[in-house]
Short mmCIF file of C-alpha atoms in Angstrom, two decimals:
data_model
loop_
_atom_site.label_atom_id
_atom_site.label_comp_id
_atom_site.label_asym_id
_atom_site.label_seq_id
_atom_site.Cartn_x
_atom_site.Cartn_y
_atom_site.Cartn_z
CA MET A 1090 -36.01 14.49 12.40
CA THR A 1091 -34.67 11.52 14.42
CA ILE A 1092 -33.10 8.69 12.49
CA GLY A 1093 -33.16 5.34 14.23
CA VAL A 1094 -30.25 2.91 14.13
CA ARG A 1095 -31.13 -0.71 13.47
CA HIS A 1096 -30.02 -3.09 16.21
CA ASP A 1097 -28.07 -5.22 13.70
CA ASP A 1098 -26.22 -2.17 12.37
CA LEU A 1099 -25.36 -1.01 15.89
CA ARG A 1100 -24.13 -4.49 16.81
CA LYS A 1101 -21.99 -4.68 13.69
CA ARG A 1102 -20.49 -1.25 14.40
CA ASN A 1103 -19.70 -2.12 18.02
CA ARG A 1104 -18.13 -5.46 17.09
CA ALA A 1105 -16.01 -3.73 14.45
CA MET A 1106 -14.85 -1.18 17.03
CA VAL A 1107 -13.80 -3.89 19.47
CA ILE A 1108 -11.93 -5.87 16.81
CA ALA A 1109 -10.18 -2.69 15.61
CA ALA A 1110 -9.21 -1.79 19.18
CA VAL A 1111 -7.63 -5.20 19.70
CA ARG A 1112 -5.85 -5.08 16.33
CA ARG A 1113 -4.15 -1.77 17.08
CA GLY A 1114 -3.98 -2.05 20.87
CA GLY A 1115 -1.18 -4.56 21.42
CA GLN A 1116 -3.05 -7.13 23.50
CA PRO A 1117 -5.30 -4.73 25.41
CA SER A 1118 -7.47 -5.52 28.43
CA ARG A 1119 -11.24 -5.05 28.35
CA THR A 1120 -10.77 -1.85 30.35
CA GLU A 1121 -8.34 -0.48 27.75
CA ILE A 1122 -10.76 -1.42 24.96
CA ALA A 1123 -13.54 0.43 26.76
CA THR A 1124 -11.32 3.51 27.01
CA ALA A 1125 -10.38 3.33 23.33
CA THR A 1126 -13.92 2.79 22.04
CA ALA A 1127 -16.05 4.69 24.62
CA LEU A 1128 -18.30 1.63 24.79
CA SER A 1129 -19.62 0.51 28.18
CA HIS A 1130 -17.84 -2.22 30.13
CA SER A 1131 -20.90 -4.46 29.88
CA THR A 1132 -20.99 -4.06 26.09
CA ILE A 1133 -17.26 -4.81 25.84
CA SER A 1134 -17.69 -7.89 28.04
CA THR A 1135 -20.57 -9.26 25.96
CA ILE A 1136 -18.91 -8.61 22.60
CA SER A 1137 -15.50 -9.94 23.63
CA SER A 1138 -17.07 -13.11 25.03
CA ASP A 1139 -18.92 -13.65 21.74
CA LEU A 1140 -15.76 -13.04 19.71
CA ILE A 1141 -13.81 -15.51 21.86
CA ASP A 1142 -16.54 -18.14 21.46
CA GLU A 1143 -16.46 -17.60 17.69
CA GLY A 1144 -12.68 -18.08 17.57
CA ILE A 1145 -11.98 -14.50 16.46
CA LEU A 1146 -10.33 -13.29 19.67
CA ALA A 1147 -8.26 -15.22 22.17
CA GLN A 1148 -7.90 -14.61 25.89
CA LEU A 1149 -4.25 -14.71 26.87
CA LYS A 1150 -3.17 -16.90 29.72
CA THR A 1151 -1.28 -15.50 32.71
CA GLY A 1152 2.27 -14.68 31.68
CA GLU A 1153 1.47 -14.41 27.97
CA THR A 1154 0.93 -10.65 27.88
CA ALA A 1155 3.39 -8.78 25.70
CA ALA A 1156 4.29 -6.18 28.32
CA LEU A 1157 3.99 -5.76 32.08
CA LYS A 1158 1.34 -3.26 33.13
CA ARG A 1159 1.02 -1.46 36.43
CA GLY A 1160 -1.76 -2.09 38.88
CA ARG A 1161 -3.94 -5.11 39.29
CA PRO A 1162 -3.30 -7.66 36.53
CA GLN A 1163 -6.03 -7.70 33.89
CA VAL A 1164 -6.78 -10.36 31.33
CA ALA A 1165 -5.45 -9.34 27.92
CA LEU A 1166 -7.11 -10.09 24.60
CA ASP A 1167 -5.50 -10.77 21.26
CA LEU A 1168 -6.54 -11.78 17.77
CA ASP A 1169 -6.69 -15.51 17.19
CA PRO A 1170 -4.21 -16.21 14.36
CA ARG A 1171 -6.33 -19.20 13.22
CA ALA A 1172 -9.50 -17.17 12.77
CA ALA A 1173 -8.74 -16.36 9.14
CA SER A 1174 -5.96 -15.67 6.69
CA VAL A 1175 -5.53 -13.43 3.66
CA VAL A 1176 -3.27 -13.34 0.62
CA SER A 1177 -1.12 -10.28 -0.13
CA MET A 1178 0.42 -10.04 -3.61
CA VAL A 1179 2.69 -7.50 -5.31
CA LEU A 1180 3.15 -7.60 -9.10
CA SER A 1181 5.90 -5.41 -10.51
CA LEU A 1182 8.24 -5.51 -13.48
CA ASN A 1183 9.33 -9.16 -13.92
CA ALA A 1184 8.57 -9.92 -10.27
CA LEU A 1185 5.68 -11.36 -8.27
CA SER A 1186 5.76 -11.57 -4.48
CA ALA A 1187 2.96 -13.35 -2.60
CA ALA A 1188 2.44 -14.00 1.10
CA LEU A 1189 -0.15 -15.81 3.17
CA ILE A 1190 -0.97 -13.71 6.22
CA ASP A 1191 -2.64 -15.02 9.38
CA TYR A 1192 -5.32 -13.06 11.24
CA THR A 1193 -2.77 -11.29 13.46
CA GLY A 1194 -0.95 -9.94 10.40
CA LYS A 1195 1.96 -12.38 10.49
CA ALA A 1196 3.24 -13.89 7.23
CA ILE A 1197 3.07 -17.68 7.43
CA ALA A 1198 3.99 -18.64 3.85
CA HIS A 1199 5.79 -16.95 0.95
CA ASP A 1200 6.14 -17.36 -2.80
CA ILE A 1201 8.44 -15.32 -5.03
CA SER A 1202 8.61 -15.75 -8.79
CA ARG A 1203 10.00 -13.94 -11.83
CA PRO A 1204 7.39 -13.72 -14.60
CA ALA A 1205 8.53 -12.07 -17.83
CA THR A 1206 5.83 -9.41 -17.60
CA LEU A 1207 6.91 -7.50 -20.69
CA THR A 1208 6.60 -10.50 -23.03
CA MET A 1209 3.84 -12.66 -21.49
CA ALA A 1210 0.36 -12.76 -23.03
CA ASP A 1211 -2.31 -11.37 -20.70
CA GLY A 1212 -3.85 -14.81 -20.16
CA GLU A 1213 -0.42 -16.26 -19.42
CA LEU A 1214 0.19 -13.53 -16.84
CA CYS A 1215 -3.14 -14.31 -15.14
CA ASP A 1216 -2.26 -18.02 -15.09
CA HIS A 1217 1.09 -17.22 -13.49
CA VAL A 1218 -0.62 -15.23 -10.72
CA ILE A 1219 -3.08 -18.07 -10.11
CA SER A 1220 -0.24 -20.61 -9.95
CA ALA A 1221 1.56 -18.47 -7.39
CA VAL A 1222 -1.51 -18.48 -5.12
CA ARG A 1223 -1.79 -22.27 -5.49
CA ARG A 1224 1.85 -22.72 -4.49
CA LEU A 1225 1.26 -20.43 -1.54
CA MET A 1226 -1.67 -22.56 -0.36
CA GLU A 1227 0.46 -25.69 -0.63
CA ARG A 1228 3.08 -24.12 1.64
CA ALA A 1229 0.57 -23.04 4.27
CA PRO A 1230 1.22 -24.56 7.71
CA PRO A 1231 -1.37 -26.94 9.20
CA GLY A 1232 -4.19 -25.28 11.11
CA HIS A 1233 -4.13 -21.95 9.29
CA GLY A 1234 -7.42 -20.09 9.08
CA PRO A 1235 -9.56 -20.06 5.92
CA VAL A 1236 -8.44 -17.57 3.28
CA LEU A 1237 -11.13 -14.90 3.16
CA ARG A 1238 -9.58 -12.20 0.98
CA ILE A 1239 -6.92 -11.70 -1.69
CA THR A 1240 -5.47 -8.23 -2.25
CA MET A 1241 -3.14 -7.74 -5.18
CA ALA A 1242 -1.11 -4.58 -5.79
CA VAL A 1243 0.19 -3.72 -9.23
CA GLN A 1244 2.35 -1.00 -10.66
CA GLY A 1245 0.06 1.05 -12.86
CA ILE A 1246 -3.51 2.27 -13.07
CA THR A 1247 -6.33 0.12 -11.72
CA ASP A 1248 -10.05 0.75 -12.12
CA SER A 1249 -12.00 2.46 -9.33
CA SER A 1250 -13.79 -0.77 -8.42
CA ALA A 1251 -10.41 -2.47 -7.83
CA ARG A 1252 -11.04 -5.28 -10.32
CA ARG A 1253 -8.75 -4.69 -13.32
CA LEU A 1254 -5.32 -3.47 -14.31
CA MET A 1255 -6.16 -0.74 -16.82
CA TRP A 1256 -2.62 0.24 -17.83
CA SER A 1257 0.87 -0.49 -16.62
CA PRO A 1258 4.42 -0.02 -17.90
CA ILE A 1259 5.23 -3.59 -16.80
CA THR A 1260 3.09 -5.19 -19.53
CA PRO A 1261 2.00 -4.23 -23.06
CA HIS A 1262 -1.54 -5.41 -22.25
CA SER A 1263 -4.36 -3.33 -20.80
CA GLU A 1264 -7.67 -4.13 -19.12
CA ILE A 1265 -6.40 -7.33 -17.47
CA ALA A 1266 -9.19 -8.71 -15.24
CA PHE A 1267 -7.02 -10.19 -12.48
CA ALA A 1268 -9.81 -10.16 -9.89
CA ASP A 1269 -12.21 -12.13 -12.08
CA ALA A 1270 -9.53 -14.70 -12.89
CA LEU A 1271 -8.55 -15.22 -9.25
CA GLU A 1272 -12.13 -15.37 -8.00
CA THR A 1273 -13.00 -17.96 -10.64
CA ALA A 1274 -9.99 -20.07 -9.62
CA PHE A 1275 -10.43 -19.87 -5.83
CA GLY A 1276 -13.89 -18.55 -4.99
CA ILE A 1277 -12.36 -15.90 -2.72
CA PRO A 1278 -13.13 -12.15 -2.95
CA VAL A 1279 -10.29 -10.24 -4.65
CA THR A 1280 -9.30 -6.60 -5.05
CA VAL A 1281 -6.64 -5.23 -7.41
CA GLU A 1282 -5.03 -2.07 -6.05
CA ASN A 1283 -2.49 0.52 -7.14
CA ASP A 1284 0.86 -0.13 -5.45
CA CYS A 1285 1.35 3.44 -4.20
CA ASN A 1286 -2.09 3.44 -2.61
CA MET A 1287 -1.04 0.38 -0.63
CA ILE A 1288 2.11 2.18 0.53
CA ALA A 1289 -0.17 4.89 1.95
CA VAL A 1290 -2.29 2.26 3.73
CA ALA A 1291 0.82 0.70 5.27
CA LEU A 1292 2.26 4.00 6.50
CA ARG A 1293 -1.04 5.04 8.06
CA GLY A 1294 -1.09 1.74 9.95
CA ARG A 1295 2.52 2.06 11.09
CA GLU A 1296 2.46 5.71 12.16
CA PRO A 1297 -1.17 6.83 12.63
CA ASP A 1298 -0.18 10.00 14.47
CA ARG A 1299 1.90 11.34 11.58
CA TYR A 1300 0.05 9.76 8.65
CA ARG A 1301 -3.54 10.39 9.57
CA ASP A 1302 -5.76 13.03 7.95
CA ASN A 1303 -3.76 14.33 4.96
CA PHE A 1304 -0.48 13.01 3.56
CA PHE A 1305 1.30 12.07 0.33
CA THR A 1306 3.47 9.09 -0.56
CA ILE A 1307 5.77 9.55 -3.55
CA LEU A 1308 7.44 6.51 -5.11
CA LEU A 1309 10.79 7.26 -6.75
CA SER A 1310 11.71 4.23 -8.83
CA ASN A 1311 11.78 3.37 -12.51
CA GLY A 1312 8.35 4.94 -12.43
CA ILE A 1313 7.03 7.79 -10.33
CA GLY A 1314 3.83 7.12 -8.37
CA MET A 1315 1.76 8.67 -5.62
CA GLY A 1316 -0.65 7.59 -2.91
CA LEU A 1317 -2.83 10.33 -1.50
CA VAL A 1318 -4.88 10.38 1.71
CA LEU A 1319 -7.31 13.28 2.18
CA ARG A 1320 -9.30 13.79 5.37
CA GLY A 1321 -8.42 10.30 6.47
CA GLU A 1322 -9.62 8.61 3.28
CA LEU A 1323 -7.52 7.03 0.55
CA PHE A 1324 -8.12 9.01 -2.63
CA THR A 1325 -9.23 7.14 -5.73
CA GLY A 1326 -10.73 8.51 -8.91
CA SER A 1327 -14.21 7.88 -10.23
CA HIS A 1328 -12.83 5.73 -13.07
CA SER A 1329 -9.36 4.76 -11.91
CA SER A 1330 -7.13 4.34 -8.87
CA GLY A 1331 -6.33 8.06 -9.08
CA GLY A 1332 -3.23 9.89 -7.91
CA GLU A 1333 -1.18 9.57 -11.13
CA PHE A 1334 1.39 12.12 -9.98
CA GLY A 1335 4.09 10.76 -12.29
CA HIS A 1336 1.97 11.50 -15.35
CA MET A 1337 1.15 15.09 -14.52
CA ILE A 1338 2.70 17.27 -17.22
CA HIS A 1339 5.95 18.97 -16.27
CA VAL A 1340 6.98 20.27 -19.71
CA PRO A 1341 4.36 20.31 -22.52
CA ASN A 1342 5.61 18.27 -25.49
CA GLY A 1343 8.76 17.50 -23.53
CA ALA A 1344 10.66 14.28 -22.88
CA LEU A 1345 9.19 10.93 -23.93
CA CYS A 1346 7.48 9.01 -21.09
CA ARG A 1347 6.87 5.27 -20.85
CA CYS A 1348 3.15 5.98 -21.09
CA GLY A 1349 3.68 7.22 -24.67
CA ARG A 1350 2.97 10.87 -23.90
CA ARG A 1351 5.54 13.62 -23.64
CA GLY A 1352 6.55 15.89 -20.80
CA CYS A 1353 5.34 13.85 -17.80
CA ILE A 1354 7.06 14.26 -14.44
CA GLU A 1355 8.19 10.65 -14.73
CA ALA A 1356 9.92 11.40 -18.04
CA TYR A 1357 12.32 13.61 -16.04
CA ALA A 1358 12.39 11.90 -12.62
CA GLY A 1359 12.01 8.15 -13.24
CA ASN A 1360 15.12 5.99 -13.11
CA TYR A 1361 15.04 5.56 -16.88
CA ALA A 1362 14.85 9.35 -17.33
CA ILE A 1363 17.82 9.97 -15.05
CA TYR A 1364 19.77 7.21 -16.83
CA ARG A 1365 18.82 8.61 -20.24
CA HIS A 1366 20.05 12.10 -19.39
CA ALA A 1367 23.21 10.88 -17.64
CA ARG A 1368 24.15 8.91 -20.80
CA GLY A 1369 23.62 11.97 -22.96
CA ASP A 1370 20.72 10.43 -24.89
CA GLY A 1371 18.10 12.79 -26.27
CA GLU A 1372 14.77 13.37 -24.53
CA HIS A 1373 12.97 11.44 -27.25
CA ALA A 1374 15.10 8.30 -26.91
CA LEU A 1375 13.00 5.27 -26.01
CA PRO A 1376 12.90 4.63 -22.22
CA VAL A 1377 14.96 1.67 -21.04
CA ALA A 1378 12.63 -0.95 -19.54
CA ASP A 1379 14.56 -1.45 -16.30
CA ILE A 1380 17.66 -0.02 -14.65
CA ASP A 1381 19.42 -2.19 -12.09
CA ASP A 1382 19.93 -0.85 -8.57
CA GLY A 1383 23.71 -0.90 -8.84
CA THR A 1384 23.66 1.42 -11.84
CA MET A 1385 21.40 3.92 -10.06
CA LEU A 1386 23.56 3.87 -6.92
CA ALA A 1387 26.71 4.40 -8.99
CA MET A 1388 25.15 7.39 -10.76
CA ALA A 1389 24.09 8.87 -7.41
CA ALA A 1390 27.66 8.50 -6.12
CA ALA A 1391 29.01 10.23 -9.24
CA ALA A 1392 26.49 13.05 -8.81
CA ARG A 1393 27.75 13.67 -5.27
CA ASP A 1394 31.39 13.49 -6.32
CA HIS A 1395 31.58 15.94 -9.21
CA ASP A 1396 29.73 18.17 -11.65
CA GLY A 1397 28.57 16.45 -14.79
CA ARG A 1398 25.65 14.80 -16.47
CA GLU A 1399 24.85 12.57 -13.48
CA ARG A 1400 24.43 15.51 -11.12
CA GLU A 1401 22.47 17.41 -13.71
CA ALA A 1402 20.17 14.42 -14.27
CA PHE A 1403 19.30 14.13 -10.57
CA GLN A 1404 18.83 17.89 -10.29
CA ARG A 1405 16.40 17.84 -13.20
CA ALA A 1406 14.54 15.04 -11.44
CA GLY A 1407 14.29 17.11 -8.27
CA GLU A 1408 13.00 20.08 -10.22
CA ALA A 1409 10.26 18.03 -11.90
CA ILE A 1410 9.14 16.51 -8.59
CA GLY A 1411 9.28 19.90 -6.88
CA PHE A 1412 7.05 21.65 -9.38
CA GLY A 1413 4.56 18.80 -9.13
CA LEU A 1414 4.54 18.85 -5.34
CA GLY A 1415 4.30 22.63 -5.28
CA SER A 1416 1.14 22.46 -7.36
CA LEU A 1417 -0.31 19.89 -4.94
CA PHE A 1418 0.57 22.01 -1.90
CA ALA A 1419 -1.18 24.97 -3.52
CA LEU A 1420 -4.35 22.87 -3.53
CA PHE A 1421 -4.07 20.94 -0.27
CA ASP A 1422 -1.76 22.99 2.01
CA PRO A 1423 1.36 21.38 3.50
CA ALA A 1424 1.04 17.74 4.52
CA PRO A 1425 3.52 15.04 5.53
CA VAL A 1426 5.33 13.50 2.57
CA ALA A 1427 6.94 10.06 2.52
CA ILE A 1428 9.50 9.55 -0.24
CA VAL A 1429 9.71 5.83 -0.96
CA GLY A 1430 11.92 3.64 -3.11
CA LEU A 1431 15.48 3.44 -4.41
CA GLY A 1432 15.37 7.15 -5.31
CA THR A 1433 15.78 7.96 -1.62
CA SER A 1434 19.43 6.91 -1.96
CA ALA A 1435 19.99 10.11 -3.96
CA PHE A 1436 17.62 12.34 -2.01
CA ASP A 1437 20.47 14.54 -0.79
CA VAL A 1438 21.20 15.36 -4.44
CA ILE A 1439 17.55 15.75 -5.42
CA GLU A 1440 16.23 17.76 -2.47
CA PRO A 1441 17.86 21.18 -3.09
CA THR A 1442 16.43 21.63 -6.60
CA MET A 1443 13.15 20.08 -5.45
CA ARG A 1444 12.75 22.68 -2.71
CA GLU A 1445 13.78 25.46 -5.08
CA ALA A 1446 11.04 24.39 -7.48
CA ILE A 1447 8.45 24.18 -4.70
CA ALA A 1448 9.39 27.72 -3.65
CA ARG A 1449 8.64 28.97 -7.17
CA THR A 1450 5.05 27.69 -7.06
CA ALA A 1451 1.98 28.92 -5.22
CA GLY A 1452 2.60 26.14 -2.72
CA GLY A 1453 6.02 27.58 -1.99
CA GLN A 1454 4.62 29.73 0.80
CA HIS A 1455 4.54 26.53 2.86
CA ASN A 1456 8.08 25.44 2.00
CA ALA A 1457 9.45 25.83 5.52
CA ALA A 1458 6.67 23.68 6.96
CA ILE A 1459 7.20 20.80 4.51
CA SER A 1460 9.10 17.78 5.82
CA PHE A 1461 10.05 14.52 4.14
CA ASP A 1462 10.41 11.00 5.51
CA LEU A 1463 12.50 8.48 3.57
CA GLU A 1464 11.60 4.80 3.11
CA PRO A 1465 14.16 3.06 0.83
CA ASP A 1466 12.36 -0.25 0.17
CA GLU A 1467 8.84 -0.09 -1.25
CA ILE A 1468 8.03 -3.81 -1.61
CA PRO A 1469 7.57 -4.58 2.13
CA LEU A 1470 5.36 -1.50 2.45
CA ILE A 1471 3.23 -2.49 -0.54
CA ARG A 1472 2.85 -6.05 0.77
CA GLU A 1473 1.97 -4.74 4.25
CA GLY A 1474 -0.59 -2.35 2.81
CA CYS A 1475 -2.26 -5.18 0.90
CA ALA A 1476 -2.40 -7.28 4.08
CA ARG A 1477 -3.89 -4.41 6.09
CA GLN A 1478 -6.46 -3.71 3.40
CA ALA A 1479 -7.50 -7.37 3.25
CA LEU A 1480 -7.65 -7.83 7.04
CA THR A 1481 -9.72 -4.66 7.44
CA PHE A 1482 -12.26 -6.15 5.04
CA VAL A 1483 -12.39 -9.36 7.07
CA ASP A 1484 -12.75 -7.39 10.32
CA GLN A 1485 -15.47 -5.03 9.15
CA GLU A 1486 -17.41 -6.97 6.53
CA ILE A 1487 -17.24 -10.56 7.79
CA PHE A 1488 -16.44 -10.89 11.49
CA ALA A 1489 -18.21 -7.69 12.56
CA ARG A 1490 -21.46 -9.14 11.19
CA GLY A 1491 -21.45 -11.96 13.70
CA ALA A 1492 -21.30 -15.71 13.87
CA ALA A 1493 -23.88 -16.19 11.14
CA ALA A 1494 -21.59 -14.46 8.65
CA ALA A 1495 -18.33 -16.00 9.85
CA PRO A 1496 -17.01 -19.10 8.04
CA VAL A 1497 -16.50 -22.42 9.74
CA ARG A 1498 -12.81 -22.94 10.46
CA SER A 1499 -11.38 -25.76 8.45
CA GLU A 1500 -7.91 -26.70 7.32
CA GLU A 1501 -9.47 -27.78 4.04
CA VAL A 1502 -10.79 -24.32 3.25
CA VAL A 1503 -8.47 -22.17 1.15
#
């Protein structure tokens, strides 16, 4: 049976391929785009001309190319920064970071605030997020493109449709409809994403050769999170954002976790768990809401220097993470792992017991093939992942559809 492809669908697909090739190609020529997409030169010429006329792509003038290329000079193409803009937001414990991103991916305005997330009412927290976006718009430079997408990352569990924060340790409230509140305020499509998922999106964009088909990102911070990419697709659950590695059970009925359950990996490997053990507090002591970076770095230094509770606390953390990872490797085979966050500062202390634990699981047969990359600062990665997610939506769902779907550029449009 032959299945026909509608002309409009084919056109949309081809336009999306050209835009994607320019976005990742570093100011490519039409010939380089043809090589990357396998589209004909005539198709590339027609589509690129349309995209230039629509203000989506820009043709660089002589001397503007980013790098000298051998052979006969060819005209390079780039994304037009004024074609559109998106908002990238990261909400974490007592902190909100927002950035306005132009169509090339460059941040053109910033807003940083310190909401008291643990004590604010849910409506108050929504209002704070809305106010941050308004301040961001006020700081936008003249001539910026219309804002076509807002992507907000939060620490915690979001629903599978990327609309609500279902649960988070940063607030006592659940089922917070951030997307509805922002869309009502600004009339712009919004998604609410898990922060670790956005780390995975950012890493795949930065290093597509390493982070491509299957890989894990593990966040070691006050909480323990995971982003998971399988067969090139970001994994999300049918009801939630999925990938709640930190709340897999390590010891049944074990240490108290921030989520209220007992025995989670996070209850042994989160900053508060390491701090709790290093102080000699019992496993059922209430988790401390936040541990400052200086305290964690000092405990890591003590763990390197001498035997004691600090070293034991980090070793227990490594063991909990290792057993969790070993179980994952038993299911998915070895895959690249990025360890992200302040916990990387103590990775030399954590890694030995982590690898020992992996070796004791079914996934341990792959231990020699498992490698770890370290990324100490998660916030830039989360913000970058949000921007990439938002810009991909604009590329594929707005501009790839053609001029009829593209908005009219206006400095008045937010």
